[in-house]
mmCIF file of C-alpha atoms and ligand atoms in Angstrom:
data_model
loop_
_atom_site.group_PDB
_atom_site.id
_atom_site.type_symbol
_atom_site.label_atom_id
_atom_site.label_comp_id
_atom_site.label_asym_id
_atom_site.label_seq_id
_atom_site.Cartn_x
_atom_site.Cartn_y
_atom_site.Cartn_z
ATOM 1 C CA UNK D 1 -17.022 70.690 -16.082
ATOM 2 C CA UNK D 2 -18.412 74.375 -14.478
ATOM 3 C CA UNK D 3 -18.468 74.852 -10.976
ATOM 4 C CA UNK D 4 -22.152 75.890 -11.333
ATOM 5 C CA UNK D 5 -22.969 72.019 -13.009
ATOM 6 C CA UNK D 6 -20.997 71.124 -10.229
ATOM 7 C CA UNK D 7 -23.277 72.882 -7.341
ATOM 8 C CA UNK D 8 -26.488 71.215 -9.569
ATOM 9 C CA UNK D 9 -25.294 67.695 -8.552
ATOM 10 C CA UNK D 10 -24.722 67.861 -5.129
ATOM 11 C CA UNK D 11 -27.887 70.038 -4.684
ATOM 12 C CA UNK D 12 -29.492 67.557 -6.749
ATOM 13 C CA UNK D 13 -28.774 64.367 -4.544
ATOM 14 C CA UNK D 14 -28.545 66.631 -1.601
ATOM 15 C CA UNK D 15 -31.961 67.639 -1.940
ATOM 16 C CA UNK D 16 -34.451 66.679 1.571
ATOM 17 C CA UNK D 17 -37.276 69.195 1.821
ATOM 18 C CA UNK D 18 -38.252 70.891 5.246
ATOM 19 C CA UNK D 19 -40.742 73.607 5.540
ATOM 20 C CA UNK D 20 -38.475 76.215 7.790
ATOM 21 C CA UNK D 21 -36.008 75.845 4.738
ATOM 22 C CA UNK D 22 -37.933 79.197 3.395
ATOM 23 C CA UNK D 23 -34.803 79.306 0.705
ATOM 24 C CA UNK D 24 -32.257 76.661 -0.073
ATOM 25 C CA UNK D 25 -29.231 76.741 -2.859
ATOM 26 C CA UNK D 26 -29.800 79.058 -5.117
ATOM 27 C CA UNK D 27 -29.335 82.538 -4.429
ATOM 28 C CA UNK D 28 -27.043 84.197 -2.552
ATOM 29 C CA UNK D 29 -28.145 82.963 1.201
ATOM 30 C CA UNK D 30 -30.190 80.740 2.615
ATOM 31 C CA UNK D 31 -33.847 81.827 4.314
ATOM 32 C CA UNK D 32 -33.767 79.686 7.340
ATOM 33 C CA UNK D 33 -36.927 79.389 10.186
ATOM 34 C CA UNK D 34 -35.849 79.333 13.927
ATOM 35 C CA UNK D 35 -38.192 76.892 15.795
ATOM 36 C CA UNK D 36 -39.568 79.086 19.016
ATOM 37 C CA UNK D 37 -38.149 78.627 22.433
ATOM 38 C CA UNK D 38 -34.899 76.848 21.084
ATOM 39 C CA UNK D 39 -31.301 78.294 21.001
ATOM 40 C CA UNK D 40 -29.252 76.936 17.447
ATOM 41 C CA UNK D 41 -26.099 75.580 18.030
ATOM 42 C CA UNK D 42 -23.548 75.557 14.833
ATOM 43 C CA UNK D 43 -20.402 73.424 14.441
ATOM 44 C CA UNK D 44 -17.567 73.025 11.865
ATOM 45 C CA UNK D 45 -14.915 70.915 10.838
ATOM 46 C CA UNK D 46 -13.124 70.750 8.056
ATOM 47 C CA UNK D 47 -11.569 67.800 6.612
ATOM 48 C CA UNK D 48 -8.446 67.863 4.512
ATOM 49 C CA UNK D 49 -7.258 65.050 2.045
ATOM 50 C CA UNK D 50 -4.151 63.131 3.818
ATOM 51 C CA UNK D 51 -4.915 64.582 7.118
ATOM 52 C CA UNK D 52 -8.147 63.703 8.121
ATOM 53 C CA UNK D 53 -8.355 60.623 5.960
ATOM 54 C CA UNK D 54 -6.225 58.863 3.825
ATOM 55 C CA UNK D 55 -6.158 58.841 -0.100
ATOM 56 C CA UNK D 56 -7.245 56.271 -0.909
ATOM 57 C CA UNK D 57 -10.717 57.096 0.991
ATOM 58 C CA UNK D 58 -13.668 56.627 -1.750
ATOM 59 C CA UNK D 59 -15.689 59.687 -2.671
ATOM 60 C CA UNK D 60 -18.249 57.517 -0.671
ATOM 61 C CA UNK D 61 -16.582 57.538 2.007
ATOM 62 C CA UNK D 62 -15.796 61.287 1.960
ATOM 63 C CA UNK D 63 -18.909 62.715 1.936
ATOM 64 C CA UNK D 64 -20.621 60.258 4.700
ATOM 65 C CA UNK D 65 -17.337 61.092 7.358
ATOM 66 C CA UNK D 66 -17.260 65.549 5.813
ATOM 67 C CA UNK D 67 -21.036 65.140 7.068
ATOM 68 C CA UNK D 68 -20.621 62.680 10.390
ATOM 69 C CA UNK D 69 -17.887 64.180 11.975
ATOM 70 C CA UNK D 70 -20.085 67.576 12.213
ATOM 71 C CA UNK D 71 -23.289 65.639 13.318
ATOM 72 C CA UNK D 72 -21.142 64.429 16.287
ATOM 73 C CA UNK D 73 -20.780 67.431 17.687
ATOM 74 C CA UNK D 74 -24.317 68.188 17.527
ATOM 75 C CA UNK D 75 -24.524 65.223 19.393
ATOM 76 C CA UNK D 76 -22.308 66.533 22.253
ATOM 77 C CA UNK D 77 -24.083 69.510 22.551
ATOM 78 C CA UNK D 78 -27.530 67.191 22.682
ATOM 79 C CA UNK D 79 -29.007 68.899 19.834
ATOM 80 C CA UNK D 80 -31.324 67.841 17.132
ATOM 81 C CA UNK D 81 -29.520 68.083 13.477
ATOM 82 C CA UNK D 82 -31.404 70.690 10.773
ATOM 83 C CA UNK D 83 -28.755 72.497 8.172
ATOM 84 C CA UNK D 84 -25.406 72.256 6.390
ATOM 85 C CA UNK D 85 -23.404 74.232 4.137
ATOM 86 C CA UNK D 86 -20.460 73.082 2.237
ATOM 87 C CA UNK D 87 -17.463 74.441 1.247
ATOM 88 C CA UNK D 88 -15.912 71.727 -1.081
ATOM 89 C CA UNK D 89 -12.273 72.846 -2.765
ATOM 90 C CA UNK D 90 -10.789 70.468 -5.473
ATOM 91 C CA UNK D 91 -8.235 69.792 -7.486
ATOM 92 C CA UNK D 92 -10.382 69.021 -10.702
ATOM 93 C CA UNK D 93 -13.914 69.305 -11.917
ATOM 94 C CA UNK D 94 -14.650 65.931 -11.741
ATOM 95 C CA UNK D 95 -18.131 64.972 -11.624
ATOM 96 C CA UNK D 96 -18.501 61.121 -11.013
ATOM 97 C CA UNK D 97 -16.235 61.815 -7.603
ATOM 98 C CA UNK D 98 -19.156 64.744 -6.651
ATOM 99 C CA UNK D 99 -21.428 62.380 -6.898
ATOM 100 C CA UNK D 100 -20.058 59.758 -5.212
ATOM 101 C CA UNK D 101 -19.546 62.337 -2.495
ATOM 102 C CA UNK D 102 -22.857 63.141 -2.747
ATOM 103 C CA UNK D 103 -23.989 60.214 -2.535
ATOM 104 C CA UNK D 104 -21.965 59.846 0.958
ATOM 105 C CA UNK D 105 -23.161 62.408 2.287
ATOM 106 C CA UNK D 106 -26.610 62.518 1.647
ATOM 107 C CA UNK D 107 -26.673 59.239 2.592
ATOM 108 C CA UNK D 108 -26.162 59.856 5.710
ATOM 109 C CA UNK D 109 -28.304 63.388 5.938
ATOM 110 C CA UNK D 110 -31.637 61.745 4.816
ATOM 111 C CA UNK D 111 -31.247 59.272 7.942
ATOM 112 C CA UNK D 112 -31.107 63.196 10.308
ATOM 113 C CA UNK D 113 -33.901 64.901 7.742
ATOM 114 C CA UNK D 114 -30.980 67.361 7.512
ATOM 115 C CA UNK D 115 -31.172 69.503 4.121
ATOM 116 C CA UNK D 116 -27.849 71.192 2.614
ATOM 117 C CA UNK D 117 -28.979 74.453 2.384
ATOM 118 C CA UNK D 118 -25.970 76.401 1.112
ATOM 119 C CA UNK D 119 -21.988 76.574 0.425
ATOM 120 C CA UNK D 120 -18.706 77.403 -1.650
ATOM 121 C CA UNK D 121 -17.444 75.395 -4.487
ATOM 122 C CA UNK D 122 -13.754 76.211 -5.364
ATOM 123 C CA UNK D 123 -10.418 74.873 -6.712
ATOM 124 C CA UNK D 124 -7.462 73.680 -5.182
ATOM 125 C CA UNK D 125 -5.520 70.588 -3.085
ATOM 126 C CA UNK D 126 -9.109 68.127 -1.361
ATOM 127 C CA UNK D 127 -10.716 70.199 1.866
ATOM 128 C CA UNK D 128 -14.217 69.843 2.701
ATOM 129 C CA UNK D 129 -15.626 71.721 5.071
ATOM 130 C CA UNK D 130 -19.324 71.320 6.788
ATOM 131 C CA UNK D 131 -20.791 73.591 8.897
ATOM 132 C CA UNK D 132 -23.723 72.052 10.891
ATOM 133 C CA UNK D 133 -26.758 73.548 12.282
ATOM 134 C CA UNK D 134 -29.123 72.121 15.027
ATOM 135 C CA UNK D 135 -31.584 73.332 17.942
ATOM 136 C CA UNK D 136 -31.780 72.167 21.587
ATOM 137 C CA UNK D 137 -34.499 74.045 23.714
ATOM 138 C CA UNK D 138 -32.696 76.669 25.579
ATOM 139 C CA UNK D 139 -30.880 75.909 28.319
ATOM 140 C CA UNK D 140 -30.984 72.300 27.623
ATOM 141 C CA UNK D 141 -27.593 71.800 26.456
ATOM 142 C CA UNK D 142 -25.299 69.472 27.584
ATOM 143 C CA UNK D 143 -21.459 71.113 28.567
ATOM 144 C CA UNK D 144 -18.559 69.837 28.954
ATOM 145 C CA UNK D 145 -18.673 72.367 31.975
ATOM 146 C CA UNK D 146 -21.013 70.388 34.617
ATOM 147 C CA UNK D 147 -18.838 67.284 35.493
ATOM 148 C CA UNK D 148 -18.979 66.773 39.210
ATOM 149 C CA UNK D 149 -16.715 65.129 41.939
ATOM 150 C CA UNK D 150 -18.692 60.964 42.563
ATOM 151 C CA UNK D 151 -19.825 61.494 38.707
ATOM 152 C CA UNK D 152 -19.759 57.853 36.609
ATOM 153 C CA UNK D 153 -17.546 58.273 33.769
ATOM 154 C CA UNK D 154 -19.638 56.391 30.530
ATOM 155 C CA UNK D 155 -18.958 55.975 26.646
ATOM 156 C CA UNK D 156 -20.969 55.221 24.323
ATOM 157 C CA UNK D 157 -20.157 52.168 21.595
ATOM 158 C CA UNK D 158 -16.629 50.765 21.656
ATOM 159 C CA UNK D 159 -13.351 52.462 21.638
ATOM 160 C CA UNK D 160 -10.419 51.811 19.486
ATOM 161 C CA UNK D 161 -12.339 51.008 15.776
ATOM 162 C CA UNK D 162 -10.983 53.514 13.955
ATOM 163 C CA UNK D 163 -7.298 54.060 14.707
ATOM 164 C CA UNK D 164 -7.581 49.486 14.055
ATOM 165 C CA UNK D 165 -8.232 50.682 10.951
ATOM 166 C CA UNK D 166 -5.897 53.282 9.960
ATOM 167 C CA UNK D 167 -3.218 51.222 10.995
ATOM 168 C CA UNK D 168 -4.636 47.687 9.262
ATOM 169 C CA UNK D 169 -3.842 50.458 6.261
ATOM 170 C CA UNK D 170 -0.620 51.579 7.488
ATOM 171 C CA UNK D 171 0.610 47.720 7.330
ATOM 172 C CA UNK D 172 0.534 46.972 4.032
ATOM 173 C CA UNK D 173 -3.253 45.868 3.700
ATOM 174 C CA UNK D 174 -3.976 48.662 1.198
ATOM 175 C CA UNK D 175 -1.303 51.042 1.547
ATOM 176 C CA UNK D 176 -0.128 50.479 -2.262
ATOM 177 C CA UNK D 177 -0.861 54.813 -2.582
ATOM 178 C CA UNK D 178 -4.397 55.431 -3.773
ATOM 179 C CA UNK D 179 -5.336 51.760 -3.631
ATOM 180 C CA UNK D 180 -6.336 49.258 -1.423
ATOM 181 C CA UNK D 181 -6.204 45.216 -0.934
ATOM 182 C CA UNK D 182 -9.515 43.422 0.163
ATOM 183 C CA UNK D 183 -8.600 43.395 3.988
ATOM 184 C CA UNK D 184 -8.948 40.618 6.407
ATOM 185 C CA UNK D 185 -12.349 40.307 8.047
ATOM 186 C CA UNK D 186 -11.770 42.245 11.100
ATOM 187 C CA UNK D 187 -9.663 44.876 8.981
ATOM 188 C CA UNK D 188 -12.677 45.178 6.731
ATOM 189 C CA UNK D 189 -14.938 46.129 9.871
ATOM 190 C CA UNK D 190 -12.277 48.001 11.695
ATOM 191 C CA UNK D 191 -11.290 50.347 8.706
ATOM 192 C CA UNK D 192 -15.457 50.988 8.401
ATOM 193 C CA UNK D 193 -15.615 52.234 11.265
ATOM 194 C CA UNK D 194 -12.632 54.511 10.277
ATOM 195 C CA UNK D 195 -14.260 55.307 7.070
ATOM 196 C CA UNK D 196 -17.471 55.416 8.065
ATOM 197 C CA UNK D 197 -18.206 56.460 11.752
ATOM 198 C CA UNK D 198 -21.979 56.749 13.422
ATOM 199 C CA UNK D 199 -22.811 60.022 14.465
ATOM 200 C CA UNK D 200 -24.590 59.213 18.264
ATOM 201 C CA UNK D 201 -27.296 61.695 17.571
ATOM 202 C CA UNK D 202 -29.818 60.157 19.067
ATOM 203 C CA UNK D 203 -27.596 59.036 22.495
ATOM 204 C CA UNK D 204 -26.820 62.641 22.311
ATOM 205 C CA UNK D 205 -30.881 63.616 22.881
ATOM 206 C CA UNK D 206 -31.541 60.533 25.586
ATOM 207 C CA UNK D 207 -28.719 62.400 27.478
ATOM 208 C CA UNK D 208 -30.408 65.537 27.768
ATOM 209 C CA UNK D 209 -31.137 66.754 31.530
ATOM 210 C CA UNK D 210 -29.699 63.828 32.481
ATOM 211 C CA UNK D 211 -25.572 63.790 31.908
ATOM 212 C CA UNK D 212 -23.834 66.673 33.918
ATOM 213 C CA UNK D 213 -21.278 66.304 31.581
ATOM 214 C CA UNK D 214 -20.521 65.124 27.796
ATOM 215 C CA UNK D 215 -17.956 65.816 24.624
ATOM 216 C CA UNK D 216 -17.524 63.619 21.528
ATOM 217 C CA UNK D 217 -14.294 61.521 21.180
ATOM 218 C CA UNK D 218 -12.585 63.145 18.278
ATOM 219 C CA UNK D 219 -8.983 63.428 19.552
ATOM 220 C CA UNK D 220 -8.800 60.301 21.215
ATOM 221 C CA UNK D 221 -10.376 58.929 24.798
ATOM 222 C CA UNK D 222 -8.289 60.894 27.667
ATOM 223 C CA UNK D 223 -7.178 64.165 25.451
ATOM 224 C CA UNK D 224 -11.250 64.835 25.250
ATOM 225 C CA UNK D 225 -12.279 63.363 27.981
ATOM 226 C CA UNK D 226 -9.569 65.533 29.458
ATOM 227 C CA UNK D 227 -11.531 68.612 27.945
ATOM 228 C CA UNK D 228 -13.995 67.503 30.056
ATOM 229 C CA UNK D 229 -11.930 67.492 33.757
ATOM 230 C CA UNK D 230 -10.772 71.520 32.450
ATOM 231 C CA UNK D 231 -14.261 73.229 31.666
ATOM 232 C CA UNK D 232 -15.429 71.286 34.872
ATOM 233 C CA UNK D 233 -12.290 72.096 37.339
ATOM 234 C CA UNK D 234 -12.350 68.633 38.348
ATOM 235 C CA UNK D 235 -10.116 65.403 36.797
ATOM 236 C CA UNK D 236 -10.556 61.879 35.985
ATOM 237 C CA UNK D 237 -9.522 58.317 36.430
ATOM 238 C CA UNK D 238 -10.591 55.461 33.908
ATOM 239 C CA UNK D 239 -10.381 52.218 34.215
ATOM 240 C CA UNK D 240 -8.509 50.190 31.279
ATOM 241 C CA UNK D 241 -9.837 47.092 31.852
ATOM 242 C CA UNK D 242 -13.144 48.599 31.399
ATOM 243 C CA UNK D 243 -13.307 50.199 28.115
ATOM 244 C CA UNK D 244 -15.360 48.743 26.026
ATOM 245 C CA UNK D 245 -14.024 46.491 22.598
ATOM 246 C CA UNK D 246 -15.305 45.253 19.631
ATOM 247 C CA UNK D 247 -14.626 42.198 18.999
ATOM 248 C CA UNK D 248 -13.275 42.925 15.607
ATOM 249 C CA UNK D 249 -10.477 44.377 17.895
ATOM 250 C CA UNK D 250 -9.938 42.518 20.344
ATOM 251 C CA UNK D 251 -8.422 39.954 18.055
ATOM 252 C CA UNK D 252 -6.022 42.353 15.957
ATOM 253 C CA UNK D 253 -3.419 42.614 19.207
ATOM 254 C CA UNK D 254 -1.980 42.650 22.136
ATOM 255 C CA UNK D 255 -4.079 44.109 25.444
ATOM 256 C CA UNK D 256 -1.191 46.922 25.581
ATOM 257 C CA UNK D 257 -1.800 47.952 21.974
ATOM 258 C CA UNK D 258 -5.178 47.832 22.128
ATOM 259 C CA UNK D 259 -5.859 49.994 25.236
ATOM 260 C CA UNK D 260 -3.134 52.440 23.776
ATOM 261 C CA UNK D 261 -5.617 52.746 20.479
ATOM 262 C CA UNK D 262 -8.788 53.152 22.496
ATOM 263 C CA UNK D 263 -7.429 55.800 25.171
ATOM 264 C CA UNK D 264 -5.321 57.827 22.597
ATOM 265 C CA UNK D 265 -6.599 56.289 18.805
ATOM 266 C CA UNK D 266 -8.668 58.868 18.395
ATOM 267 C CA UNK D 267 -11.592 58.845 15.307
ATOM 268 C CA UNK D 268 -14.044 57.611 17.676
ATOM 269 C CA UNK D 269 -16.494 59.598 17.209
ATOM 270 C CA UNK D 270 -18.396 58.097 20.253
ATOM 271 C CA UNK D 271 -19.591 60.587 23.206
ATOM 272 C CA UNK D 272 -17.503 60.531 26.475
ATOM 273 C CA UNK D 273 -20.118 61.369 29.292
ATOM 274 C CA UNK D 274 -20.233 62.372 33.297
ATOM 275 C CA UNK D 275 -23.698 61.730 35.434
ATOM 276 C CA UNK D 276 -24.855 60.804 38.496
ATOM 277 C CA UNK D 277 -25.334 57.531 40.359
ATOM 278 C CA UNK D 278 -28.903 58.621 40.569
ATOM 279 C CA UNK D 279 -30.103 57.766 37.359
ATOM 280 C CA UNK D 280 -30.044 54.393 37.795
ATOM 281 C CA UNK D 281 -32.408 53.888 34.675
ATOM 282 C CA UNK D 282 -29.573 55.433 31.870
ATOM 283 C CA UNK D 283 -28.008 52.995 31.108
ATOM 284 C CA UNK D 284 -30.824 50.173 30.136
ATOM 285 C CA UNK D 285 -32.586 53.780 28.015
ATOM 286 C CA UNK D 286 -29.192 54.461 25.719
ATOM 287 C CA UNK D 287 -29.049 50.468 25.789
ATOM 288 C CA UNK D 288 -32.307 50.943 23.928
ATOM 289 C CA UNK D 289 -31.755 53.867 21.890
ATOM 290 C CA UNK D 290 -30.015 51.910 19.773
ATOM 291 C CA UNK D 291 -26.452 52.146 21.185
ATOM 292 C CA UNK D 292 -25.220 50.941 24.888
ATOM 293 C CA UNK D 293 -22.723 52.979 27.147
ATOM 294 C CA UNK D 294 -20.324 51.914 29.572
ATOM 295 C CA UNK D 295 -19.033 52.775 32.731
ATOM 296 C CA UNK D 296 -15.139 53.527 31.917
ATOM 297 C CA UNK D 297 -14.615 55.429 35.535
ATOM 298 C CA UNK D 298 -15.059 58.082 37.489
ATOM 299 C CA UNK D 299 -14.804 61.778 38.561
ATOM 300 C CA UNK D 300 -12.544 63.117 40.957
ATOM 301 C CA UNK D 301 -10.993 66.249 43.029
ATOM 302 C CA UNK D 302 -8.418 67.454 41.322
ATOM 303 C CA UNK D 303 -7.400 68.009 37.726
ATOM 304 C CA UNK D 304 -5.909 65.720 34.792
ATOM 305 C CA UNK D 305 -7.219 61.774 33.511
ATOM 306 C CA UNK D 306 -5.427 59.383 34.876
ATOM 307 C CA UNK D 307 -5.458 55.815 33.712
ATOM 308 C CA UNK D 308 -5.683 52.271 36.293
ATOM 309 C CA UNK D 309 -5.604 49.057 35.657
ATOM 310 C CA UNK D 310 -8.464 46.124 37.342
ATOM 311 C CA UNK D 311 -6.274 45.868 40.575
ATOM 312 C CA UNK D 312 -6.277 49.979 41.000
ATOM 313 C CA UNK D 313 -2.512 50.412 39.052
ATOM 314 C CA UNK D 314 -1.400 53.125 37.577
ATOM 315 C CA UNK D 315 -1.540 52.424 33.448
ATOM 316 C CA UNK D 316 1.673 54.581 31.793
ATOM 317 C CA UNK D 317 -0.011 56.009 28.443
ATOM 318 C CA UNK D 318 2.688 56.819 25.832
ATOM 319 C CA UNK D 319 0.816 58.940 23.723
ATOM 320 C CA UNK D 320 -1.666 60.951 24.291
ATOM 321 C CA UNK D 321 -4.380 61.488 21.132
ATOM 322 C CA UNK D 322 -3.898 63.283 17.919
ATOM 323 C CA UNK D 323 -2.515 67.140 17.923
ATOM 324 C CA UNK D 324 -2.177 68.714 15.077
ATOM 325 C CA UNK D 325 1.293 71.207 14.092
ATOM 326 C CA UNK D 326 2.855 69.025 17.503
HETATM 327 P P1 ADP U 1 -21.602 83.869 -4.857
HETATM 328 O O1 ADP U 1 -21.412 83.561 -5.436
HETATM 329 O O2 ADP U 1 -23.178 84.160 -4.206
HETATM 330 O O3 ADP U 1 -21.249 83.541 -3.790
HETATM 331 P P2 ADP U 1 -21.999 80.596 -5.355
HETATM 332 O O4 ADP U 1 -21.694 81.013 -7.232
HETATM 333 O O5 ADP U 1 -20.741 80.242 -4.907
HETATM 334 O O6 ADP U 1 -22.692 82.041 -5.196
HETATM 335 O O7 ADP U 1 -22.978 79.917 -4.886
HETATM 336 C C1 ADP U 1 -24.447 79.871 -5.844
HETATM 337 C C2 ADP U 1 -25.171 78.957 -4.651
HETATM 338 O O8 ADP U 1 -25.276 77.633 -4.182
HETATM 339 C C3 ADP U 1 -25.137 79.787 -3.359
HETATM 340 O O9 ADP U 1 -27.154 79.345 -2.544
HETATM 341 C C4 ADP U 1 -24.775 78.509 -2.871
HETATM 342 O O10 ADP U 1 -24.961 78.159 -1.221
HETATM 343 C C5 ADP U 1 -24.727 77.253 -3.390
HETATM 344 N N1 ADP U 1 -23.209 76.203 -2.704
HETATM 345 C C6 ADP U 1 -22.061 76.880 -3.729
HETATM 346 N N2 ADP U 1 -21.241 75.926 -3.759
HETATM 347 C C7 ADP U 1 -22.232 74.754 -2.590
HETATM 348 C C8 ADP U 1 -21.960 73.383 -2.379
HETATM 349 N N3 ADP U 1 -20.481 72.935 -2.566
HETATM 350 N N4 ADP U 1 -22.723 72.840 -1.939
HETATM 351 C C9 ADP U 1 -24.293 73.102 -1.805
HETATM 352 N N5 ADP U 1 -24.653 74.918 -1.941
HETATM 353 C C10 ADP U 1 -23.468 75.026 -2.760
HETATM 354 MG MG1 MG U 2 -19.552 81.805 -3.657
#
């Protein structure tokens, strides 16, 4: 199958009509109209097979996840998704695989009325680069640099599920190369969180003008909250006994393993944000947006992220997030 036939498969399955797309896939560049008074938020993420997702991951889920991780970055900025481009490197021209990949991408794109407006298709080891574009009113973006001493630290959803899902896969529940056996109920739920993260776009929008700083958790809570601390010139204390935990994860392992996954596991794609105490309705408003948030600690003077248990004793964490090339 020819490159142009593959592009046609992608274009047909990802069709989303938007008035601001003056020219989409098919010419040398897309032509896009910006709404007045808004700033363009742009973010790129690459997923490499075997690094960012297990090689056994279904094409549909790879399509979903490649867009989800990018939408998560827009969510963390408080931006409204609008457009995306897709650079696809494929080992072979497998139209069925590309069709399923496009269906997964389109399932999420449709939810946010996001238009795929262009891309590139090349041959090589499987790798997907998505660039997303979103709008935010001028001056309203959520930054990493606004946390202040005394602010609370919060996270949306639950932590550690995706990291636990990866463990389920590694521990023989479908570890055979390229295939997956039927996992237990808990593992199935956790693997779904790994394969199909939910970008917290509505929550990011609800936090505009209310959170003092925000980041999405891709590399683990400690690593990513550490970025807020560094950018804001502050420190943070986390109460490990307050970390929000799904029922699937709760029954799966002992507390120490669970906390290690929640603090340093990565791939959560939840939002971590800071906010002052004055905004009492904030948590209720977030809960009504479809995904609540939990207070997990506080911003303090100093630098770096420290962890303590319910009685205030320091907790030692051995792994602090996923890093490439180390
Ligand atoms: P050019 O050679 O001018 O770069 P291409 O032949 O690479 O153009 O692409 C033709 C059209 O298809 C362009 O509009 C491009 O943006 C789009 N396109 C190519 N690959 C993809 C893809 N994977 N997803 C979406 N659009 C794509
Ligand atoms: Mg090209």
